[in-house]
PDB file of C-alpha atoms in Angstrom:
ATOM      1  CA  UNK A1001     -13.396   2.385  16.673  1.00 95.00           C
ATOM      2  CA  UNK A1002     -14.031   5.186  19.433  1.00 96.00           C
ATOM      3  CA  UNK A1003     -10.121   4.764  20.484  1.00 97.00           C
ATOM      4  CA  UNK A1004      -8.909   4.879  16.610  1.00 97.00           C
ATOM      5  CA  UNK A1005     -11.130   7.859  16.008  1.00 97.00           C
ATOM      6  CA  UNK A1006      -9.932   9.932  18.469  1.00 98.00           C
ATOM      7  CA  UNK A1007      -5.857   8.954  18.039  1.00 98.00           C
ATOM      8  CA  UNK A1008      -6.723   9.734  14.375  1.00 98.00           C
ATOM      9  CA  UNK A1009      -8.716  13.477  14.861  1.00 98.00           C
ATOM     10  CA  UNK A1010      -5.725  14.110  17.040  1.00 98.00           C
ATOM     11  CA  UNK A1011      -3.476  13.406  14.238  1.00 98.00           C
ATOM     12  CA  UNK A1012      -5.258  14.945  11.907  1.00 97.00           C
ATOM     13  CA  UNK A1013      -5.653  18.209  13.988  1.00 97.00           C
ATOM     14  CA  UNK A1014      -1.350  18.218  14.632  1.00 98.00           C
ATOM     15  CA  UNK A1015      -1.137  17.528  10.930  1.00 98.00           C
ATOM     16  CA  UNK A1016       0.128  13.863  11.081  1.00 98.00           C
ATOM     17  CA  UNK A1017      -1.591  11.743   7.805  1.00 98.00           C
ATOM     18  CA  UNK A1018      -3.226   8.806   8.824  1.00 98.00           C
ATOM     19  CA  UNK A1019      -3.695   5.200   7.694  1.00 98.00           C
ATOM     20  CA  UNK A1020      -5.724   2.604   8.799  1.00 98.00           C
ATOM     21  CA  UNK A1021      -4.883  -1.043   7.584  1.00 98.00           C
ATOM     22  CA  UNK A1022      -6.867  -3.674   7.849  1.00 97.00           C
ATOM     23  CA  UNK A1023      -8.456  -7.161   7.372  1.00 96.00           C
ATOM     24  CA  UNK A1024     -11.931  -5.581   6.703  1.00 97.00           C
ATOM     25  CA  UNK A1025     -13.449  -7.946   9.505  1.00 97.00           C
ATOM     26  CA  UNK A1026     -14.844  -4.966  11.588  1.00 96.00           C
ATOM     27  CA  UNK A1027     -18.277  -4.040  12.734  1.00 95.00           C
ATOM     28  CA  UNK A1028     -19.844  -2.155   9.474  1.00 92.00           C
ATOM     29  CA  UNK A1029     -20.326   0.692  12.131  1.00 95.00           C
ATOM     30  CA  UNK A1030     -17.231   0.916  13.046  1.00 96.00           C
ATOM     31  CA  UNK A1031     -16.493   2.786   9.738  1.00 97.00           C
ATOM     32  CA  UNK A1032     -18.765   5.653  10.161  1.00 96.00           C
ATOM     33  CA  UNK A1033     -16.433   5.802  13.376  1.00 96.00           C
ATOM     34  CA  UNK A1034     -13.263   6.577  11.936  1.00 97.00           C
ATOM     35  CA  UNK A1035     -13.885   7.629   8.425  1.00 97.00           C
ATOM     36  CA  UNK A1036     -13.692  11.736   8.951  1.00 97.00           C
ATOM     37  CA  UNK A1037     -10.578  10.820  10.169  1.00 98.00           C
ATOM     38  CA  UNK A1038      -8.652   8.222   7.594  1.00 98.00           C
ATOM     39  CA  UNK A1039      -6.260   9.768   4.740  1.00 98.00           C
ATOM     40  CA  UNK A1040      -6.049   5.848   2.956  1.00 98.00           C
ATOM     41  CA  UNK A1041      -6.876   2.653   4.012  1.00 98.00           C
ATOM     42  CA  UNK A1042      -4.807  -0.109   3.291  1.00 98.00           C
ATOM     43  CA  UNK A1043      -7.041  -3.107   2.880  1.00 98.00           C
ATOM     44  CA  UNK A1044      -6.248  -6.924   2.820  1.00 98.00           C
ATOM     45  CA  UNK A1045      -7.964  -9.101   0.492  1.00 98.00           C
ATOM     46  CA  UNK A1046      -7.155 -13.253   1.464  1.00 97.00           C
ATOM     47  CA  UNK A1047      -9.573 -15.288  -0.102  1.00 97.00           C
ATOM     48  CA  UNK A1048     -13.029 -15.041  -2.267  1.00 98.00           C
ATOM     49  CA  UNK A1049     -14.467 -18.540  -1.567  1.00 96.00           C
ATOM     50  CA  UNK A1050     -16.112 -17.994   1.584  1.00 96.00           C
ATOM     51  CA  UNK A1051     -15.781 -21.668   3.201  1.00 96.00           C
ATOM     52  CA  UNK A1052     -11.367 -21.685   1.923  1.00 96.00           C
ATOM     53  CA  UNK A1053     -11.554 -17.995   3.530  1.00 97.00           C
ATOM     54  CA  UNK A1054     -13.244 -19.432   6.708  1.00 96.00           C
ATOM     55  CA  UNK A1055     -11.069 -22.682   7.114  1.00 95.00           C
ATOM     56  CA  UNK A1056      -7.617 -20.629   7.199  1.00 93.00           C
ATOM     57  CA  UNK A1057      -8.607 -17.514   8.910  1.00 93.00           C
ATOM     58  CA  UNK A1058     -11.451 -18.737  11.244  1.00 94.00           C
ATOM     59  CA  UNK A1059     -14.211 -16.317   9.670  1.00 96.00           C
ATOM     60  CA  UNK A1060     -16.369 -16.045   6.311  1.00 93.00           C
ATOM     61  CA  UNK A1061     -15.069 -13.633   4.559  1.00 97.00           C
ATOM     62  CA  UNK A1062     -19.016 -11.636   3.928  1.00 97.00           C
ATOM     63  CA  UNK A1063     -18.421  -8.824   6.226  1.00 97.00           C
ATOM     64  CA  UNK A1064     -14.649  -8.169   5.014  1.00 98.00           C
ATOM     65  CA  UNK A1065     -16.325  -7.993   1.300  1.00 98.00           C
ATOM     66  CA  UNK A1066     -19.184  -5.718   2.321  1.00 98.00           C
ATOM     67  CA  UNK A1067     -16.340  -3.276   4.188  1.00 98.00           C
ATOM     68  CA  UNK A1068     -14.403  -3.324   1.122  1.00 98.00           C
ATOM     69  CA  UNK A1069     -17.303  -2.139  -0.976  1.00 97.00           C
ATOM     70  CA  UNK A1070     -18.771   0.522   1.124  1.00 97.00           C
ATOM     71  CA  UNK A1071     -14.934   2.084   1.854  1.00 98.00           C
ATOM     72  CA  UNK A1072     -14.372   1.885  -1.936  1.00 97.00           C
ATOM     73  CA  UNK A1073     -18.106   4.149  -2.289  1.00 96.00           C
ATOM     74  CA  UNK A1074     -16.137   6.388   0.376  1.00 95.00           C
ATOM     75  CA  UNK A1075     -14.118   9.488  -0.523  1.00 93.00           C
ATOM     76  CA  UNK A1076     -11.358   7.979   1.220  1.00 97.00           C
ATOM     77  CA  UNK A1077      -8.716   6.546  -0.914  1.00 97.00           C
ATOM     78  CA  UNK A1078      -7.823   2.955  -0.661  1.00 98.00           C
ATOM     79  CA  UNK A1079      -4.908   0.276  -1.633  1.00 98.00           C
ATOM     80  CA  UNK A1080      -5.787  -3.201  -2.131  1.00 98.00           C
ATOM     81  CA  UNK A1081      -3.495  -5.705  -0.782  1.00 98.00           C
ATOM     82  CA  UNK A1082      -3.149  -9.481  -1.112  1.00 98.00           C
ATOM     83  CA  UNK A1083      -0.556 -11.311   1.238  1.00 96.00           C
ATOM     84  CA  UNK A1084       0.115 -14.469  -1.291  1.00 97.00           C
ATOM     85  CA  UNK A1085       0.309 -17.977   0.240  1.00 95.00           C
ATOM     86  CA  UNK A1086       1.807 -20.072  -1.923  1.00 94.00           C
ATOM     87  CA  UNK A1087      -1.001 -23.452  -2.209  1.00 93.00           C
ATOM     88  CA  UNK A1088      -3.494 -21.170  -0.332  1.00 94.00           C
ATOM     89  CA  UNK A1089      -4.870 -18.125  -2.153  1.00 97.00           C
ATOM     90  CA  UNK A1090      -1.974 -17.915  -5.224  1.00 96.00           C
ATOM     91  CA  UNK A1091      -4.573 -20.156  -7.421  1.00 97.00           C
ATOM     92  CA  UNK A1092      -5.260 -18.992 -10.849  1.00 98.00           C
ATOM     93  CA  UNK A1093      -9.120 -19.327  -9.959  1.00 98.00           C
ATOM     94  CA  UNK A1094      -8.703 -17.505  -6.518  1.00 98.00           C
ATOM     95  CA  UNK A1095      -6.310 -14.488  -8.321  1.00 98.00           C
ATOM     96  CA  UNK A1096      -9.031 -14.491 -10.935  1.00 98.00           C
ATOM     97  CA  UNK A1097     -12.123 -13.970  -8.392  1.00 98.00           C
ATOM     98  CA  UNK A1098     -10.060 -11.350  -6.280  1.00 98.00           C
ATOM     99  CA  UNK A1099      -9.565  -9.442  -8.993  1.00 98.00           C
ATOM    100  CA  UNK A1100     -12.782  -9.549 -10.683  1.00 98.00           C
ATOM    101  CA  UNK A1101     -14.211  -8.217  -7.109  1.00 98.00           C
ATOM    102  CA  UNK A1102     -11.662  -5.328  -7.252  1.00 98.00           C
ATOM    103  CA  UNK A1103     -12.649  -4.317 -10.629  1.00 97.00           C
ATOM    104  CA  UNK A1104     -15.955  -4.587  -9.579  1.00 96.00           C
ATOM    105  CA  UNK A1105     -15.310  -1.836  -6.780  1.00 96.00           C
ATOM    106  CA  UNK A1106     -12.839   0.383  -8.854  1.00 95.00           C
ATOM    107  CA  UNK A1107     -11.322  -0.062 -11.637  1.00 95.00           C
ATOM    108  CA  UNK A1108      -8.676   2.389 -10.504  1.00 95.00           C
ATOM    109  CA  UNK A1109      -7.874   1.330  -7.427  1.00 96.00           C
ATOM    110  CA  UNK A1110      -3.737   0.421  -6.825  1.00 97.00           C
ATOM    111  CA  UNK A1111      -3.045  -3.539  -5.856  1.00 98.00           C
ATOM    112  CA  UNK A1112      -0.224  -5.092  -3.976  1.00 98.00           C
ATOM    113  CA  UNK A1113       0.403  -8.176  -3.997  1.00 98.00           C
ATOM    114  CA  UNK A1114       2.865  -9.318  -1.032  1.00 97.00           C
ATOM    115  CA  UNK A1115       4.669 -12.487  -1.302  1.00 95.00           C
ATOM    116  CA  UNK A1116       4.837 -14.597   1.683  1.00 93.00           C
ATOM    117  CA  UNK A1117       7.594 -14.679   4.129  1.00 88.00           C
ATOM    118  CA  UNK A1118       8.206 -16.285   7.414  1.00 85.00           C
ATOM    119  CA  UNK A1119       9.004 -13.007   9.522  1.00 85.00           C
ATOM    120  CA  UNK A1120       6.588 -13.818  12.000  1.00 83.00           C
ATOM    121  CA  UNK A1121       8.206 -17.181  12.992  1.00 86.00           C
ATOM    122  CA  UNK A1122      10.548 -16.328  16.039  1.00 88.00           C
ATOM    123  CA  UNK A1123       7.624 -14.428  17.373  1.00 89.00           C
ATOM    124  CA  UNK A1124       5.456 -17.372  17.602  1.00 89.00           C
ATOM    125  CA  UNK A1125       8.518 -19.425  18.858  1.00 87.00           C
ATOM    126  CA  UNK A1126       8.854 -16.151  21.870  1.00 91.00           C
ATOM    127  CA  UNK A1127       5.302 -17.009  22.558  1.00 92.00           C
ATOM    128  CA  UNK A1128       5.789 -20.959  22.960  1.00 92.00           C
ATOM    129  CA  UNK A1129       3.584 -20.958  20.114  1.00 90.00           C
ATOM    130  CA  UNK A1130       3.824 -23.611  16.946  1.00 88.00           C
ATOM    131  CA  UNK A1131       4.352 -21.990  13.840  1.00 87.00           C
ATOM    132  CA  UNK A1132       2.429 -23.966  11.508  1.00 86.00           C
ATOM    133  CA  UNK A1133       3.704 -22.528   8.381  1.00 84.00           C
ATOM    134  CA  UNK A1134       7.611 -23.762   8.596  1.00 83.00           C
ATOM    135  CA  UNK A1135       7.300 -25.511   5.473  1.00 86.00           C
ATOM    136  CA  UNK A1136       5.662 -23.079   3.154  1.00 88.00           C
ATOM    137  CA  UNK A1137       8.022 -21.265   1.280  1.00 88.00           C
ATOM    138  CA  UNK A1138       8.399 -17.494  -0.324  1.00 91.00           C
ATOM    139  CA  UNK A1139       7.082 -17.767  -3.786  1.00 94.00           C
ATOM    140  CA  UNK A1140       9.186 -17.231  -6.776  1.00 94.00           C
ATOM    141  CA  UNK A1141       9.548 -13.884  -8.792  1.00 95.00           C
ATOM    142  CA  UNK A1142       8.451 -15.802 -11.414  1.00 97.00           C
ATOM    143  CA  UNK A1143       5.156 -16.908  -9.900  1.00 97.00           C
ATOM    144  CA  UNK A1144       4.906 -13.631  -8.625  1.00 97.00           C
ATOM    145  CA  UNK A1145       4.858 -12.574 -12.006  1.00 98.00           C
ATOM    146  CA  UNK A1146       2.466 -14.763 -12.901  1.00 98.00           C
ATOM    147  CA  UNK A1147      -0.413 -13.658 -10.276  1.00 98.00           C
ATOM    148  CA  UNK A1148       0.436  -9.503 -11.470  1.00 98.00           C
ATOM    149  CA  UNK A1149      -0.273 -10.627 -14.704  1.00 98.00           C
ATOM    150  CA  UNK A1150      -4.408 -12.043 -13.788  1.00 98.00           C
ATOM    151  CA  UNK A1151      -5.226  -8.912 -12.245  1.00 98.00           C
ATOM    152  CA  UNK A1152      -2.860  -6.694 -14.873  1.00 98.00           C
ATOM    153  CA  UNK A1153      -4.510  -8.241 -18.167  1.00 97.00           C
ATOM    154  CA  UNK A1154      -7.673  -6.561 -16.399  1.00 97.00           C
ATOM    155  CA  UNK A1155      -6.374  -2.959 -16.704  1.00 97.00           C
ATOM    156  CA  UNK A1156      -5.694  -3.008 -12.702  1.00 98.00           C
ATOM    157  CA  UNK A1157      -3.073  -1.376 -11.639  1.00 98.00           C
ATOM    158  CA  UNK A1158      -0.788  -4.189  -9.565  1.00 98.00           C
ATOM    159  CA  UNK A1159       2.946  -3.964  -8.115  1.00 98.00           C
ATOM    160  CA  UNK A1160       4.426  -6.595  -6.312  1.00 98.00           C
ATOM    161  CA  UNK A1161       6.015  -5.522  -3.212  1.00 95.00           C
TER     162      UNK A1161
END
């Protein structure tokens, strides 16, 4: 955070906006950091069930919650954004939770959902790396359609990117 807030004053001072985007798994310090210094923070939302959220991404998801709230109390403006994985977090219960918590935080907050993709494959095959997710595939524009709609029938405002 000491190494963000600085490249971020410096910004700031030549006049350069600034964005930080993240997971939300940081040190609740860290924010307190860096905040002075952010013009938006893009923020990823995965999964509200704490033991799903933990299986696929290694962590509980309690800190990355707590970080969303107290950035949303913030003065600094803030997207939400949800990378969909199709049989992972694109469940109508899951879409439902996530955007019950965002409502929760602000109402007028701006949602993106972004549909999977496999960009990052040849950069785990450059690595020597498996790639795990070969077989999942880009959800449709209808099913994309379909998850705007949860968190749009709640007054949220949600694009699909």
């Amino acid at each position: 955070p000491d190494f963000v807030a600085e490249v971020f004053r410096q910004c700031q001072r030549m006049g350069i906006h600034t964005t930080l985007d993240t997971c939300g798994f940081f040190d609740p310090f860290a924010w307190d950091k860096v905040k002075e210094y952010v013009n938006l923070v893009l923020y990823d939302i995965k999964l509200m069930d704490e033991e799903k959220h933990k299986y696929y991404t290694g962590v509980d998801n309690d800190i990355i919650l707590q970080n969303a709230r107290t950035i949303s109390e913030s003065d600094v403006p803030m997207f939400i954004r949800i990378p969909l994985i199709p049989g992972v977090n694109d469940s109508k219960e899951n879409l439902e939770q996530t955007a019950d918590f965002v409502y929760r935080l602000d109402k007028t907050l701006h949602i993106d959902l972004l549909p999977y993709h496999n960009y990052g494959e040849n950069k785990y095959k450059s690595l020597d790396e498996r790639y795990t997710m070969s077989d999942v595939q880009k959800p449709s524009e209808e099913h994309m359609k379909w998850c705007q709609s949860i968190f749009t029938q709640r007054g949220l405002d949600c694009n699909i990117q």
